[in-house]
Short mmCIF file of C-alpha atoms in Angstrom, two decimals:
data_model
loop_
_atom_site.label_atom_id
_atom_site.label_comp_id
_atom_site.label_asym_id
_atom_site.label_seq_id
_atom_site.Cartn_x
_atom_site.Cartn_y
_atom_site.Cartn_z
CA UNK A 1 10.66 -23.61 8.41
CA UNK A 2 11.64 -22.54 4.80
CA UNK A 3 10.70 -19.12 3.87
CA UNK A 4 8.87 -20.84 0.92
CA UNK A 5 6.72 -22.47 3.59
CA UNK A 6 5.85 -19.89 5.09
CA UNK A 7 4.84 -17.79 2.09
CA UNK A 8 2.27 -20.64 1.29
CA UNK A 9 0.77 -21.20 4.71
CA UNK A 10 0.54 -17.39 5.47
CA UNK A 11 0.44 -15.62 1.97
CA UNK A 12 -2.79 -14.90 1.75
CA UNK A 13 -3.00 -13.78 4.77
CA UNK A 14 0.18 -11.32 4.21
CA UNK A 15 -1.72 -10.01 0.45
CA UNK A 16 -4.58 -8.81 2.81
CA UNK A 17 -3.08 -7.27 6.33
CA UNK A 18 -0.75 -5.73 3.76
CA UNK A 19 -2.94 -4.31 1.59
CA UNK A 20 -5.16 -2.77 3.99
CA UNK A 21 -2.48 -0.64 4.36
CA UNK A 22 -0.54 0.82 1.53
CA UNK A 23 0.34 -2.98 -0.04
CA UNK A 24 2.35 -2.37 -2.81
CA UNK A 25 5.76 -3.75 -1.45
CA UNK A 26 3.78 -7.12 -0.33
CA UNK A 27 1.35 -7.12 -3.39
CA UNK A 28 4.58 -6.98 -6.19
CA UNK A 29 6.16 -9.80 -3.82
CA UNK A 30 3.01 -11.92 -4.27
CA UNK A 31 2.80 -11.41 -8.00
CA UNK A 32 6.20 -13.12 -7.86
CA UNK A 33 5.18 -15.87 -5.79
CA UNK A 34 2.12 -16.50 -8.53
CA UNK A 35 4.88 -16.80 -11.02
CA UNK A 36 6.84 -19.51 -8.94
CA UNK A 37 3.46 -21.13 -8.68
CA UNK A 38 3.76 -20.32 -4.50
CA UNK A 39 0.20 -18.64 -4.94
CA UNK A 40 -2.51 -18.20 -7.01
CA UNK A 41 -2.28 -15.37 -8.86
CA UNK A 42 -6.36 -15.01 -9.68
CA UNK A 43 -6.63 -15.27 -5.58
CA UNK A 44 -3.70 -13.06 -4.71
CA UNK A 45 -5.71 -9.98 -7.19
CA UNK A 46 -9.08 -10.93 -5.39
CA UNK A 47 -7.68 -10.72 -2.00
CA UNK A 48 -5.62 -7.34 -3.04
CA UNK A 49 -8.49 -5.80 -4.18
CA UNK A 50 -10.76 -6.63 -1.29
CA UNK A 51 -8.34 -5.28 1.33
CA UNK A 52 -7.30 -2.42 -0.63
CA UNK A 53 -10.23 -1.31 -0.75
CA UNK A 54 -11.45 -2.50 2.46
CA UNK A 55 -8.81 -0.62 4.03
CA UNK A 56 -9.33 2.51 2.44
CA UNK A 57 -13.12 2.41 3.43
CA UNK A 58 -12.35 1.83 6.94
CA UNK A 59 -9.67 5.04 6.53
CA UNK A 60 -12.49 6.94 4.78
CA UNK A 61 -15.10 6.19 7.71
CA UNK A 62 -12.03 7.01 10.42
CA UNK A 63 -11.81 10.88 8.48
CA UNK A 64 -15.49 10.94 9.05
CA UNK A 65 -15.53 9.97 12.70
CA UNK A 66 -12.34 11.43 14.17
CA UNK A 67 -10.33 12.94 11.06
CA UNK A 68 -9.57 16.18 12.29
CA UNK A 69 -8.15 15.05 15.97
CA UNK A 70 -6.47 11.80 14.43
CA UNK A 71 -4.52 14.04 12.11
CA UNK A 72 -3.55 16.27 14.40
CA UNK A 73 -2.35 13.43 16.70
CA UNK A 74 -0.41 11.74 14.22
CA UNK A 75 3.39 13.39 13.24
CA UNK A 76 3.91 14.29 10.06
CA UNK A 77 0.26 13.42 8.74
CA UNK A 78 -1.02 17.26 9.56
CA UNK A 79 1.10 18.65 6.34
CA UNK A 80 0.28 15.95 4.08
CA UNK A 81 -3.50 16.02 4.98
CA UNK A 82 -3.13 19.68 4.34
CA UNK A 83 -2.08 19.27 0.82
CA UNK A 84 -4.72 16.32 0.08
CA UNK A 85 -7.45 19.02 1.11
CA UNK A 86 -6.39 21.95 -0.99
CA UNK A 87 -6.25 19.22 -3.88
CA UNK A 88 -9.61 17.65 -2.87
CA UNK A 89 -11.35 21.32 -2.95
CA UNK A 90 -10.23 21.30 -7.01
CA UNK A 91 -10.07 17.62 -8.14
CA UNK A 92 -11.51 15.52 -6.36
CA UNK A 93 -12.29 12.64 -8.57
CA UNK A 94 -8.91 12.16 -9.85
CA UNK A 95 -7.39 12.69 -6.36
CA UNK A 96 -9.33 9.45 -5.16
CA UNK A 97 -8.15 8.31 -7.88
CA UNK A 98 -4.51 8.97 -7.67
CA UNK A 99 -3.96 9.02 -3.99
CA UNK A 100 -4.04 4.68 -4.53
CA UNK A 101 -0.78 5.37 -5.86
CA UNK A 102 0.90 8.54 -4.45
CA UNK A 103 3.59 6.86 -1.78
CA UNK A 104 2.77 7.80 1.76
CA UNK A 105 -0.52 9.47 1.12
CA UNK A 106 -2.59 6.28 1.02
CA UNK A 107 -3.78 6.39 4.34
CA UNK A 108 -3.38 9.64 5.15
CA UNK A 109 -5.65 10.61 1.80
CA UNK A 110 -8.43 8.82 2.61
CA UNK A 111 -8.28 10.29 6.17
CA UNK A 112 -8.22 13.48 5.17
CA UNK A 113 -11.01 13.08 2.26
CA UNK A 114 -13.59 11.70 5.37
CA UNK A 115 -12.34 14.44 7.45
CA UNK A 116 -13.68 16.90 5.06
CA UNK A 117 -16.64 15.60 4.41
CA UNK A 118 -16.37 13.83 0.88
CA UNK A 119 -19.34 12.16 -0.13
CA UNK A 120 -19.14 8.10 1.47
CA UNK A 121 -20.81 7.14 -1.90
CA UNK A 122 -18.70 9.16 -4.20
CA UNK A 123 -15.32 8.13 -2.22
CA UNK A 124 -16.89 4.40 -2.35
CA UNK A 125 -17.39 4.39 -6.11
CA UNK A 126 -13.90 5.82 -7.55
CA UNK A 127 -12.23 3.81 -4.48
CA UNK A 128 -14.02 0.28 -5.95
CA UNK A 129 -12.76 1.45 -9.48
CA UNK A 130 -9.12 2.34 -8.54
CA UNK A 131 -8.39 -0.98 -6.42
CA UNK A 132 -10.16 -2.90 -9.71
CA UNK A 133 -6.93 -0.69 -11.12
CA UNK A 134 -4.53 -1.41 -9.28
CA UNK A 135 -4.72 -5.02 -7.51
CA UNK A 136 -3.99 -6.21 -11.33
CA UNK A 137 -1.44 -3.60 -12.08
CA UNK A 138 0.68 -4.15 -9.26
CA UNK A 139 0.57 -7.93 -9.48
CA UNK A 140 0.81 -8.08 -12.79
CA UNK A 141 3.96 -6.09 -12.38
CA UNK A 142 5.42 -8.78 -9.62
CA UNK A 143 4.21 -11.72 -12.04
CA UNK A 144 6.00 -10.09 -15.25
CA UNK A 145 8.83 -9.32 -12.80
CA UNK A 146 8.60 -13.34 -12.18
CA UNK A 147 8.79 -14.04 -15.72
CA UNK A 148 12.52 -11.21 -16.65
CA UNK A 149 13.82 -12.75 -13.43
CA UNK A 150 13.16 -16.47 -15.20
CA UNK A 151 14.31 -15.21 -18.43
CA UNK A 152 17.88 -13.22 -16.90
CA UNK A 153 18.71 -16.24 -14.56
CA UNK A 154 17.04 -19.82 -15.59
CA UNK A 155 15.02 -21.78 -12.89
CA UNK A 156 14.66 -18.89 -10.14
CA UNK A 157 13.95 -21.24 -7.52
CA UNK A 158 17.06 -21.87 -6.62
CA UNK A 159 18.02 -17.70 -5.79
CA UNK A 160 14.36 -18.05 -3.67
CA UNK A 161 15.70 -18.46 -0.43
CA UNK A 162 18.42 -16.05 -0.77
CA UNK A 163 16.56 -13.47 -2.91
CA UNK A 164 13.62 -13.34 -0.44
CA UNK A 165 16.21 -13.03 2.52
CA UNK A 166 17.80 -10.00 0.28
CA UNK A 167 14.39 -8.58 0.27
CA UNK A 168 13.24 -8.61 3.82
CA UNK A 169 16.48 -7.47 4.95
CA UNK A 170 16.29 -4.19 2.18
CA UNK A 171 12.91 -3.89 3.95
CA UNK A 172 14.51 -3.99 7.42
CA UNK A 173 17.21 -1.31 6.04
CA UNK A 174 14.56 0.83 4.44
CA UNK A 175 12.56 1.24 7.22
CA UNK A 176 15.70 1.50 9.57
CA UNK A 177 16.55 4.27 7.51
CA UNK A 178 13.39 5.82 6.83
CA UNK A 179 12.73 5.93 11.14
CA UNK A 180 15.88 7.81 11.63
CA UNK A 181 15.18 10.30 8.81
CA UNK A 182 11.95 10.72 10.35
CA UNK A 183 13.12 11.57 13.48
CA UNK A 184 15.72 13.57 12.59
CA UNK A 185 13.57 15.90 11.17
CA UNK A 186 11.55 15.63 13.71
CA UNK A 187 13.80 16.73 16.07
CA UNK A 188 14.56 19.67 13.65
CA UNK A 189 11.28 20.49 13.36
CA UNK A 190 10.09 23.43 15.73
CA UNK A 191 6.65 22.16 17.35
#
């Protein structure tokens, strides 16, 4: 099955999962495939924004419920979530704000914001605003990406195959990477 294939049966599906979690990689890939007309760009930004912030709702509610003993439990999220509270105490409206787009604090901010106690409505409203935000932003980015791409090279959809392999195996290398870093300061790290 062609990767192309796949990205139209389960692309949709991928936009979502993926941006119930931090989703930027997978949003700025689907922006691309609404350029090579794989997927509907209008859908792709409805489906981002739903799950982004669906996902940091649910994140939100986990802070709430367990935040304090799920951020102990988890490595490395204790320092983070300690730096998201001493900003939360002064700015909290343009933390929920930025947190959508501070790499590696997306979960962990939202977390940390329940686990404190910030207002469910107040969270709710700035986190409805910011994925209205970003969902566009980011796949407008991957669309206009489509379009330099298109402009550099000529019909890209020949380089699909191979560029999409490039970019799942960079993904495979980055989080290779990014593992052993992790536990090599781990390992540093006296607990």
């Amino acid at each position: 099955m062609s990767v192309t294939r796949l990205l139209a049966d389960y692309g949709y599906l991928a936009v979502f999962a993926g941006c119930l979690l931090e989703g930027e990689t997978i949003l700025l890939l689907a922006g691309f495939a609404g350029h090579q007309g794989h997927l509907s760009l209008p859908l792709v930004l409805a489906i981002a924004f739903i799950g982004g912030a669906l996902g940091d709702q649910i994140f939100h509610w986990a802070g709430r419920a367990w935040g304090t003993a799920l951020l102990g439990r988890i490595p490395g999220f204790h320092e983070r979530a300690r730096r998201v509270i001493a900003l939360l105490k002064r700015h909290d409206a343009l933390l929920i704000v930025g947190i959508r787009f501070m790499y590696g604090l997306r979960i962990v901010g939202p977390i940390a914001m329940g686990a404190v106690g910030l207002s469910p409505r107040r969270f709710s409203v700035f986190n409805v605003v910011v994925a209205a935000i970003w969902a566009p932003l980011v796949g407008g980015l991957g669309y206009l990406f489509g379009h330099a791409v298109e402009a550099l090279l000529g019909d890209v959809a020949r380089f699909e195959e191979v560029a999409l392999a490039l970019i799942v195996a960079g993904a495979a290398l980055f989080a290779l990477i990014h593992a052993r870093l992790r536990a090599r300061s781990k390992s540093k790290d006296p607990e």
